[in-house]
Short mmCIF file of C-alpha atoms in Angstrom, two decimals:
data_model
loop_
_atom_site.label_atom_id
_atom_site.label_comp_id
_atom_site.label_asym_id
_atom_site.label_seq_id
_atom_site.Cartn_x
_atom_site.Cartn_y
_atom_site.Cartn_z
CA MET A 1 -29.74 25.26 49.59
CA SER A 2 -26.33 26.90 49.10
CA GLU A 3 -25.31 29.03 46.95
CA LEU A 4 -23.59 26.25 44.72
CA ASP A 5 -26.22 24.04 45.29
CA LEU A 6 -28.75 26.05 43.62
CA ARG A 7 -27.04 26.81 41.31
CA SER A 8 -26.05 23.57 40.51
CA GLY A 9 -29.99 22.64 40.34
CA THR A 10 -30.71 25.24 38.19
CA CYS A 11 -28.87 25.00 35.53
CA PRO A 12 -26.79 21.73 35.29
CA HIS A 13 -25.21 21.99 31.88
CA THR A 14 -22.54 24.64 33.85
CA PHE A 15 -19.15 23.93 36.13
CA ASN A 16 -16.49 26.01 37.83
CA PHE A 17 -13.06 26.36 36.87
CA GLY A 18 -11.47 27.25 39.88
CA GLU A 19 -13.79 30.87 38.71
CA HIS A 20 -14.65 30.85 35.91
CA LYS A 21 -18.09 29.11 34.55
CA GLY A 22 -18.29 26.52 31.65
CA PRO A 23 -20.93 24.53 29.80
CA ILE A 24 -21.05 20.93 30.35
CA PHE A 25 -20.05 18.95 27.29
CA PRO A 26 -21.85 15.52 27.67
CA PRO A 27 -18.88 13.29 27.05
CA GLU A 28 -19.67 11.92 23.17
CA ILE A 29 -19.71 15.98 21.97
CA SER A 30 -16.35 16.58 24.03
CA ASP A 31 -14.46 13.07 23.17
CA MET A 32 -15.68 14.32 18.92
CA PHE A 33 -14.37 18.03 19.64
CA ILE A 34 -11.00 16.13 20.98
CA ASP A 35 -11.62 13.86 17.74
CA ALA A 36 -11.01 16.50 15.24
CA LEU A 37 -8.31 18.09 17.17
CA GLY A 38 -6.36 14.91 16.64
CA GLU A 39 -6.86 14.77 13.13
CA ASP A 40 -5.78 17.97 12.18
CA TYR A 41 -2.51 16.85 14.78
CA ASP A 42 -2.94 20.70 17.08
CA HIS A 43 -0.76 19.26 19.63
CA ALA A 44 -0.90 22.56 20.74
CA THR A 45 -4.56 22.58 21.66
CA LEU A 46 -5.55 19.56 22.92
CA ALA A 47 -2.03 19.83 25.57
CA ALA A 48 -4.44 22.84 26.49
CA CYS A 49 -7.21 20.69 27.30
CA SER A 50 -5.67 18.07 28.65
CA LEU A 51 -4.82 20.97 31.28
CA THR A 52 -8.20 22.74 31.37
CA CYS A 53 -10.34 19.52 32.44
CA HIS A 54 -9.72 15.82 33.86
CA ALA A 55 -12.26 14.26 32.30
CA TRP A 56 -10.56 15.47 28.72
CA VAL A 57 -7.01 14.45 29.67
CA HIS A 58 -7.12 10.50 28.81
CA ARG A 59 -8.49 11.39 25.13
CA SER A 60 -6.18 14.52 25.09
CA ARG A 61 -3.48 12.74 25.67
CA PHE A 62 -4.13 9.70 23.25
CA HIS A 63 -4.04 11.91 20.04
CA ILE A 64 -1.11 13.83 21.76
CA HIS A 65 0.97 10.94 22.47
CA SER A 66 -0.53 8.44 19.54
CA SER A 67 2.09 8.14 17.59
CA VAL A 68 6.19 8.64 18.14
CA ARG A 69 8.72 8.24 15.02
CA ILE A 70 12.44 8.23 16.19
CA ASP A 71 15.87 8.69 13.56
CA SER A 72 19.62 9.19 14.68
CA SER A 73 18.64 13.12 15.06
CA SER A 74 15.77 12.37 17.98
CA ASN A 75 16.22 13.81 21.43
CA PHE A 76 15.81 10.35 23.15
CA SER A 77 16.74 11.90 26.66
CA ARG A 78 13.99 13.60 26.78
CA LEU A 79 11.60 10.59 24.90
CA LYS A 80 13.03 8.64 27.70
CA GLU A 81 11.87 10.63 30.60
CA LEU A 82 8.84 11.47 28.75
CA TYR A 83 7.86 7.49 28.71
CA SER A 84 9.17 6.03 31.28
CA PRO A 85 7.32 3.37 32.90
CA GLU A 86 6.68 5.90 36.00
CA ARG A 87 4.04 8.29 33.81
CA GLY A 88 2.25 5.88 31.94
CA LEU A 89 2.12 7.46 28.40
CA ALA A 90 4.01 4.94 26.68
CA ASN A 91 0.60 3.12 26.97
CA TYR A 92 -1.06 5.76 24.26
CA VAL A 93 1.77 5.22 21.37
CA ARG A 94 -0.04 3.07 18.88
CA SER A 95 1.94 3.95 15.97
CA LEU A 96 6.20 4.11 15.98
CA SER A 97 7.71 4.93 12.85
CA ILE A 98 11.89 3.89 13.19
CA ASP A 99 13.52 5.78 10.28
CA ALA A 100 17.10 4.77 9.61
CA CYS A 101 17.61 6.33 6.19
CA ASP A 102 20.91 8.37 6.37
CA MET A 103 23.87 8.45 3.98
CA GLN A 104 26.97 8.01 4.22
CA ALA A 105 29.31 10.58 2.58
CA ASP A 106 30.12 8.02 -0.06
CA GLY A 107 26.14 7.45 -0.54
CA LEU A 108 26.33 4.15 0.97
CA PRO A 109 23.18 3.53 4.41
CA ALA A 110 24.57 5.22 7.36
CA PRO A 111 25.39 2.30 10.32
CA HIS A 112 22.46 2.64 12.77
CA PRO A 113 24.04 1.78 16.43
CA TRP A 114 21.22 4.59 18.12
CA ILE A 115 18.64 1.66 17.79
CA ALA A 116 20.59 -1.05 19.95
CA GLY A 117 21.25 2.08 21.84
CA ASN A 118 18.13 2.92 22.68
CA ILE A 119 16.65 -0.48 23.40
CA ALA A 120 15.30 0.26 26.56
CA LEU A 121 13.03 2.92 24.68
CA LEU A 122 11.60 0.63 22.22
CA LYS A 123 10.93 -1.83 24.71
CA ASP A 124 8.38 0.69 26.75
CA PHE A 125 6.16 0.56 23.58
CA THR A 126 3.47 -2.51 23.95
CA LYS A 127 0.32 -1.12 22.80
CA VAL A 128 2.03 -0.49 19.10
CA LYS A 129 -0.86 -0.73 16.21
CA ARG A 130 1.02 -0.24 13.48
CA LEU A 131 5.11 -0.17 12.95
CA ALA A 132 6.88 1.31 10.41
CA LEU A 133 10.56 0.26 9.60
CA ASP A 134 12.42 2.72 6.70
CA GLY A 135 16.14 1.75 5.89
CA LEU A 136 16.78 -0.95 7.69
CA ASN A 137 19.64 -3.52 7.21
CA TRP A 138 18.36 -6.21 9.66
CA ASN A 139 21.33 -8.25 9.84
CA ASP A 140 23.42 -5.21 10.73
CA LEU A 141 20.74 -4.81 13.90
CA THR A 142 21.70 -6.10 16.99
CA ASP A 143 20.03 -9.85 18.79
CA GLU A 144 18.83 -7.95 21.28
CA THR A 145 16.92 -5.44 19.35
CA LYS A 146 16.17 -7.69 16.37
CA THR A 147 13.88 -9.86 19.57
CA THR A 148 12.05 -6.69 20.46
CA ILE A 149 11.00 -5.48 17.31
CA LEU A 150 9.80 -9.44 16.50
CA THR A 151 8.85 -10.19 20.28
CA ASN A 152 7.58 -6.86 22.24
CA TYR A 153 4.66 -6.08 19.45
CA PRO A 154 1.49 -8.25 19.54
CA MET A 155 -1.04 -5.88 18.90
CA VAL A 156 0.65 -4.42 15.46
CA ASP A 157 -2.27 -5.07 12.58
CA ASP A 158 -0.19 -2.48 10.14
CA LEU A 159 3.26 -3.07 9.15
CA TRP A 160 5.25 -0.91 6.79
CA MET A 161 8.81 -1.26 5.19
CA SER A 162 10.18 0.49 2.47
CA THR A 163 14.27 0.25 1.85
CA CYS A 164 15.02 -2.41 3.74
CA ASP A 165 17.51 -5.11 3.27
CA PHE A 166 16.92 -7.74 4.87
CA ARG A 167 19.16 -10.26 3.56
CA HIS A 168 17.97 -14.01 2.73
CA PRO A 169 14.60 -14.33 2.02
CA ARG A 170 13.69 -15.95 5.67
CA HIS A 171 14.54 -12.52 7.69
CA LEU A 172 11.63 -11.06 5.76
CA VAL A 173 9.25 -13.98 7.12
CA THR A 174 10.18 -14.05 9.96
CA LEU A 175 9.02 -11.08 10.26
CA LEU A 176 6.17 -10.72 8.20
CA GLN A 177 5.50 -14.29 11.08
CA ALA A 178 6.00 -12.44 14.02
CA PHE A 179 2.61 -10.54 14.26
CA PRO A 180 -0.30 -12.51 14.75
CA ASN A 181 -3.38 -9.96 14.52
CA ILE A 182 -1.84 -8.55 10.80
CA LYS A 183 -4.21 -6.43 8.79
CA SER A 184 -1.70 -4.51 6.49
CA ILE A 185 1.40 -5.21 4.82
CA ARG A 186 2.63 -2.88 3.16
CA MET A 187 6.05 -2.50 1.32
CA GLU A 188 8.77 -0.85 -1.11
CA ALA A 189 12.22 -1.06 -2.65
CA LEU A 190 13.31 -3.77 -0.09
CA ALA A 191 16.39 -5.73 -0.83
CA THR A 192 16.96 -9.82 -0.28
CA ASP A 193 19.22 -11.93 -2.40
CA THR A 194 18.10 -13.40 -4.86
CA VAL A 195 18.48 -17.34 -4.01
CA GLU A 196 16.44 -19.72 -4.22
CA TRP A 197 15.01 -21.22 -1.79
CA GLU A 198 11.57 -22.75 0.39
CA PHE A 199 9.30 -21.64 2.58
CA MET A 200 9.92 -24.31 5.48
CA GLY A 201 6.75 -22.94 7.79
CA ASP A 202 3.58 -24.94 8.05
CA ASN A 203 0.60 -22.19 8.21
CA THR A 204 -1.92 -25.18 6.91
CA GLY A 205 -3.63 -24.77 9.92
CA SER A 206 -3.76 -20.58 10.52
CA GLU A 207 -5.74 -18.20 8.82
CA LEU A 208 -4.59 -14.89 7.31
CA HIS A 209 -6.70 -12.08 6.91
CA LEU A 210 -5.53 -8.87 4.98
CA GLN A 211 -7.32 -6.12 4.40
CA TRP A 212 -4.35 -4.61 2.64
CA LEU A 213 -1.72 -6.23 0.83
CA ASP A 214 0.57 -3.90 -0.93
CA VAL A 215 4.15 -4.89 -2.59
CA GLY A 216 5.51 -2.07 -4.08
CA ASP A 217 8.15 -0.69 -6.90
CA VAL A 218 11.54 -1.91 -6.37
CA CYS A 219 11.40 -5.18 -3.65
CA THR A 220 13.64 -7.52 -5.64
CA MET A 221 11.97 -11.23 -4.65
CA PRO A 222 7.88 -10.46 -4.43
CA SER A 223 7.65 -13.97 -4.64
CA VAL A 224 8.99 -14.06 -1.13
CA VAL A 225 5.74 -12.67 0.55
CA THR A 226 3.73 -14.12 -2.18
CA LYS A 227 4.64 -17.46 -1.12
CA TRP A 228 4.39 -16.95 2.84
CA ALA A 229 1.15 -15.64 2.60
CA SER A 230 0.09 -18.56 0.03
CA SER A 231 1.22 -21.12 2.99
CA TYR A 232 -1.96 -20.37 4.85
CA GLY A 233 -4.88 -22.49 4.73
CA SER A 234 -7.21 -19.92 4.67
CA LEU A 235 -5.96 -17.01 2.95
CA SER A 236 -7.81 -13.85 2.05
CA ILE A 237 -6.50 -10.45 1.00
CA GLU A 238 -10.11 -7.27 0.24
CA ASN A 239 -7.39 -5.18 -1.45
CA THR A 240 -4.04 -5.99 -3.23
CA HIS A 241 -1.54 -4.16 -4.85
CA ILE A 242 1.60 -6.08 -6.41
CA SER A 243 4.67 -4.78 -8.97
CA TRP A 244 5.83 -8.22 -10.22
CA SER A 245 9.27 -7.06 -12.78
CA HIS A 246 11.81 -10.38 -13.55
CA GLU A 247 11.33 -13.37 -11.57
CA ASN A 248 8.18 -16.44 -12.39
CA PRO A 249 4.29 -15.40 -12.11
CA THR A 250 3.27 -18.50 -10.81
CA ASP A 251 3.90 -17.40 -6.82
CA LEU A 252 1.90 -14.60 -8.67
CA SER A 253 -0.67 -16.99 -10.00
CA CYS A 254 -0.80 -18.90 -7.10
CA LEU A 255 -0.97 -16.06 -4.00
CA LEU A 256 -4.44 -14.95 -6.60
CA GLU A 257 -6.03 -18.62 -6.76
CA CYS A 258 -5.26 -18.78 -2.89
CA ALA A 259 -7.57 -15.75 -2.42
CA GLY A 260 -10.47 -16.20 -4.37
CA ALA A 261 -13.07 -14.53 -4.34
CA SER A 262 -12.33 -11.69 -1.21
CA VAL A 263 -9.90 -9.95 -3.47
CA LYS A 264 -11.95 -6.73 -4.25
CA THR A 265 -9.68 -4.45 -5.52
CA LEU A 266 -6.34 -5.77 -7.67
CA SER A 267 -3.46 -3.93 -8.72
CA LEU A 268 -0.45 -5.42 -10.35
CA THR A 269 2.09 -3.87 -12.65
CA LEU A 270 3.74 -6.15 -14.69
CA ASP A 271 7.14 -6.03 -16.47
CA SER A 272 7.51 -6.93 -20.23
CA ARG A 273 10.54 -9.40 -18.33
CA ILE A 274 7.70 -12.09 -17.19
CA THR A 275 7.38 -12.83 -21.15
CA SER A 276 10.66 -15.10 -21.23
CA HIS A 277 8.72 -17.35 -18.42
CA LEU A 278 5.13 -17.50 -20.21
CA VAL A 279 5.73 -17.58 -23.63
CA GLY A 280 5.99 -21.56 -25.32
CA SER A 281 5.54 -22.53 -21.35
CA GLY A 282 1.48 -22.91 -22.94
CA SER A 283 -1.46 -20.43 -21.89
CA VAL A 284 -0.51 -17.87 -19.55
CA ARG A 285 -3.86 -19.05 -17.08
CA ASN A 286 -1.37 -21.24 -15.52
CA HIS A 287 0.41 -18.93 -14.62
CA ILE A 288 -2.02 -14.96 -14.09
CA ASN A 289 -5.04 -16.62 -13.47
CA LEU A 290 -7.97 -14.37 -12.51
CA SER A 291 -10.70 -17.00 -12.90
CA GLN A 292 -11.11 -17.83 -9.34
CA ASN A 293 -11.06 -14.02 -7.84
CA THR A 294 -14.58 -13.68 -8.05
CA GLY A 295 -15.34 -10.80 -6.34
CA ILE A 296 -13.14 -7.85 -7.87
CA HIS A 297 -14.73 -4.92 -8.02
CA SER A 298 -11.89 -2.70 -9.68
CA LEU A 299 -9.01 -3.68 -11.45
CA LYS A 300 -5.89 -2.11 -12.54
CA LEU A 301 -3.57 -3.30 -14.84
CA HIS A 302 0.13 -1.44 -14.96
CA LEU A 303 2.17 -3.06 -17.89
CA ARG A 304 5.89 -1.68 -18.56
CA LEU A 305 6.58 -2.85 -21.93
CA GLU A 306 9.77 -1.41 -22.81
CA SER A 307 11.85 -3.96 -23.84
CA CYS A 308 12.70 -3.64 -27.93
CA ASP A 309 12.20 -7.01 -28.75
CA ILE A 310 9.47 -7.49 -27.45
CA GLU A 311 7.38 -9.85 -29.87
CA ASN A 312 4.57 -12.08 -27.60
CA LEU A 313 2.47 -10.42 -25.77
CA SER A 314 -0.33 -12.89 -25.79
CA TRP A 315 -0.40 -13.27 -21.71
CA ILE A 316 -2.13 -9.89 -21.76
CA SER A 317 -5.10 -10.99 -23.62
CA ASP A 318 -5.15 -14.34 -21.58
CA THR A 319 -5.15 -12.55 -18.46
CA LEU A 320 -7.74 -10.20 -19.23
CA LYS A 321 -9.66 -13.39 -20.69
CA SER A 322 -9.48 -15.09 -17.41
CA VAL A 323 -11.43 -12.22 -15.76
CA THR A 324 -14.48 -13.53 -14.62
CA SER A 325 -16.46 -11.29 -11.98
CA ARG A 326 -19.53 -10.01 -12.59
CA HIS A 327 -18.35 -7.68 -9.93
CA LEU A 328 -16.30 -5.90 -11.99
CA SER A 329 -17.34 -1.90 -12.63
CA HIS A 330 -14.23 -0.78 -13.31
CA ILE A 331 -10.92 -1.76 -14.87
CA ALA A 332 -8.06 0.55 -15.71
CA ILE A 333 -5.16 -0.46 -18.49
CA TYR A 334 -1.85 1.58 -18.30
CA MET A 335 1.13 0.51 -21.26
CA ALA A 336 4.02 1.85 -21.37
CA VAL A 337 6.14 1.34 -24.69
CA LEU A 338 9.20 2.52 -26.05
CA ARG A 339 7.10 3.19 -29.67
CA VAL A 340 4.03 2.65 -30.90
CA ASP A 341 4.31 -0.04 -33.29
CA HIS A 342 5.42 -2.33 -30.24
CA LEU A 343 1.49 -2.14 -29.92
CA ILE A 344 1.23 -4.62 -32.71
CA HIS A 345 2.32 -6.97 -30.75
CA ILE A 346 -0.81 -6.94 -28.68
CA GLU A 347 -4.25 -8.91 -29.62
CA TRP A 348 -6.74 -6.25 -29.38
CA ASP A 349 -9.08 -8.63 -30.80
CA SER A 350 -8.90 -10.80 -27.51
CA ILE A 351 -9.47 -8.03 -25.53
CA ASP A 352 -12.08 -6.47 -26.75
CA THR A 353 -14.01 -9.61 -26.84
CA ALA A 354 -12.77 -10.33 -23.07
CA LEU A 355 -14.06 -6.70 -21.70
CA SER A 356 -17.24 -7.07 -23.88
CA SER A 357 -18.03 -10.15 -22.21
CA LYS A 358 -21.61 -10.97 -20.81
CA LEU A 359 -19.94 -12.31 -18.12
CA LEU A 360 -18.80 -8.67 -17.39
CA GLU A 361 -22.48 -7.37 -16.76
CA GLY A 362 -21.21 -5.23 -14.00
CA LEU A 363 -18.70 -3.12 -15.85
CA THR A 364 -19.36 0.18 -16.89
CA ASP A 365 -15.52 1.76 -16.96
CA VAL A 366 -12.68 1.26 -19.11
CA THR A 367 -9.76 3.39 -18.20
CA LEU A 368 -7.07 3.14 -21.10
CA CYS A 369 -3.85 4.58 -21.35
CA ILE A 370 -0.60 4.73 -23.36
CA LEU A 371 2.27 5.84 -22.30
CA ARG A 372 6.00 6.43 -24.27
CA PRO A 373 8.31 8.53 -23.27
CA ARG A 374 8.68 11.68 -25.43
CA LYS A 375 11.79 12.85 -26.59
CA PRO A 376 12.65 16.54 -26.21
CA HIS A 377 12.63 17.37 -30.28
CA GLU A 378 9.43 16.30 -30.59
CA GLY A 379 7.11 18.29 -30.99
CA ASP A 380 2.96 17.46 -30.09
CA GLU A 381 2.29 16.12 -33.82
CA THR A 382 5.51 13.16 -33.23
CA SER A 383 3.26 11.90 -30.12
CA ALA A 384 -0.97 12.33 -32.04
CA PHE A 385 -2.24 9.29 -31.74
CA PRO A 386 -4.54 8.96 -34.14
CA GLY A 387 -8.44 9.95 -32.74
CA ASP A 388 -10.06 6.07 -34.08
CA TRP A 389 -6.96 4.27 -33.42
CA MET A 390 -8.41 2.63 -30.17
CA ALA A 391 -12.21 2.68 -30.85
CA ALA A 392 -11.59 0.65 -34.22
CA LYS A 393 -9.78 -2.19 -32.05
CA LEU A 394 -12.20 -2.55 -29.35
CA PRO A 395 -15.75 -2.18 -31.83
CA LYS A 396 -17.13 -5.05 -29.37
CA LEU A 397 -16.85 -2.86 -26.10
CA MET A 398 -17.43 0.39 -27.92
CA GLY A 399 -21.17 -1.04 -28.89
CA ARG A 400 -21.80 -2.09 -25.35
CA ARG A 401 -23.67 1.73 -24.57
CA THR A 402 -23.30 0.37 -21.33
CA ILE A 403 -20.09 0.98 -20.60
CA THR A 404 -17.96 4.42 -20.84
CA VAL A 405 -14.74 4.12 -22.34
CA ARG A 406 -11.93 6.55 -21.52
CA TRP A 407 -8.76 7.48 -22.35
CA HIS A 408 -6.77 9.12 -19.27
CA GLN A 409 -5.35 11.96 -21.01
CA LEU A 410 -1.80 13.13 -18.58
CA SER A 411 -0.45 16.52 -19.50
CA CYS A 412 2.98 16.94 -19.21
CA ARG A 413 2.00 20.08 -16.72
CA ARG A 414 0.38 17.49 -14.41
CA LEU A 415 3.36 15.35 -14.68
CA SER A 416 5.79 18.05 -12.93
CA LEU A 417 3.32 19.04 -10.51
CA GLY A 418 2.89 15.16 -9.61
CA MET A 419 -0.63 13.21 -10.04
CA THR A 420 -1.75 10.28 -8.40
CA ARG A 421 0.29 7.65 -6.32
CA LEU A 422 -0.67 5.34 -9.58
CA GLU A 423 0.64 7.66 -12.42
CA ASP A 424 3.59 9.70 -10.78
CA ASP A 425 5.12 6.58 -9.47
CA LEU A 426 5.01 4.21 -12.55
CA PHE A 427 5.12 6.73 -14.92
CA PRO A 428 6.92 9.97 -14.23
CA ILE A 429 8.30 10.56 -17.30
CA TYR A 430 6.31 9.38 -19.88
CA GLU A 431 4.42 11.17 -22.52
CA PRO A 432 0.52 10.44 -22.79
CA LEU A 433 -1.04 9.69 -26.58
CA GLU A 434 -3.81 11.37 -27.20
CA CYS A 435 -6.77 9.38 -28.02
CA LYS A 436 -10.72 9.99 -28.10
CA PHE A 437 -13.35 8.24 -27.64
#
C-alpha cells in the first residue's frame, strides 16, 4: 500500500489541500458553519470557503449571491458581467431589491430610466423568492419592465413594497395577482388614486394562504388589498397588521370574516375618522366584527383618537365585545388622544365586561397605554395620570386574579432613542400618561 493509501486507510478524517492536511467534516457540519457565516453576511470568509474546498463552493455561493439590491448608483456593468448566463451565478439569487427612491432638487421623485436600461439583468434573476420594490412609480415604467416584474419571478413568495405609486388601484391588484406562490405581503406608504372601483377578477375557485399580511401606515387605499384578498374562494391569514384611516371599514370587516379562524395574531391601527362611517349606521359589529376570528392568540389595537370633535367612540367597545377567541392570551390597546377628557367618550364598562368575559378563558395578559402630546411648557405633574383611575374603570378585569394588567410606560428617553416598531412608528411624539396597577 502506498503512503497515500496507508494514510487514507488509517486516518479517514483527513484530506490534502496541496501539501496541507485538514479534517474532513461531515457535510452537515460544514453546511452548518457556512450557513452561520451566511447569517452574519461574512462574504469575505464565504469567498475563502468557496476557494478552499470544491465541496463547499455551492453552499458558499448560495449565501454570497443570495441577495441583490440595485439602485441608480449600482455598477451595472459589473453586475451584468457577474450574473451573465454563462457564469450561472444568477440562479443563486433568491432576494431582489429594486430601490428607486432618488429625489430631485425640488423634492419630487426622480425618474428611474436606469431600470429599463438594465432590463436584461433583471431577466437573468429567475429564481427570486423575495421581491422588494421601493419608490417605484408604476405608471412611469416601460411596458417591458412591467411585463418582466409581472412574469419573470413566478417563485416569489415574499413581496415587500414601500413608497410606490400605482396610480390606479387595478395596477396594484395586477401586481398582487402575479405571484401564485405568495405567502407574505408587506407594504407601507403606497399611493393609489382614491377612486371608486370594484375588483373585477374571479378568484372564487382559487386559494390564498398567507403567513403575513402587513398593510402599514400611509397607504391611501388599504381597501384595495382587502377587496383583492377577500375575493378568493379560500382565504387564510396567520398574521396580519392593517392600518385603516379614512375609508369605510366594511371591507376590513369582510376580510377578517373571510380569514376566519386562520388568524393567529391581529394588529389593527384605526383612525378616529372611521367614526363617521360607523355612527348612525347601527352596531359596529356590522363593520369591525372579530367574532369569526376564533383562533386569535394575540390582539393589538392602535387607536388614533386625536380628533377634537369626538363624541361617540362606542365602536371601540363594540369591537372588543365581538372578540370570542378562547385562544386569546394577550391583548394590547394603545390610545392616542389630544386631551385626557377624550377618554370620557369611551365606554369603559363595556370594555371591562368584554375583557372579563368567561369566553376569554385563555386571556392572561392585558396591556393598556394612553398617550397624548406633551407640550414643551408642561411639567411632569401636568401629564400625570391618577394611579387608580384605570383600575376603577375596569373593576371586573382587575378582579380576575389570573390576568396580569400592565400599564405600558414609555419614557421620553426611550422615545428619543427609538423603541420597537410598534410604538416608534405609531406614537413617536407622544408622552405616555402613567397609570400603575
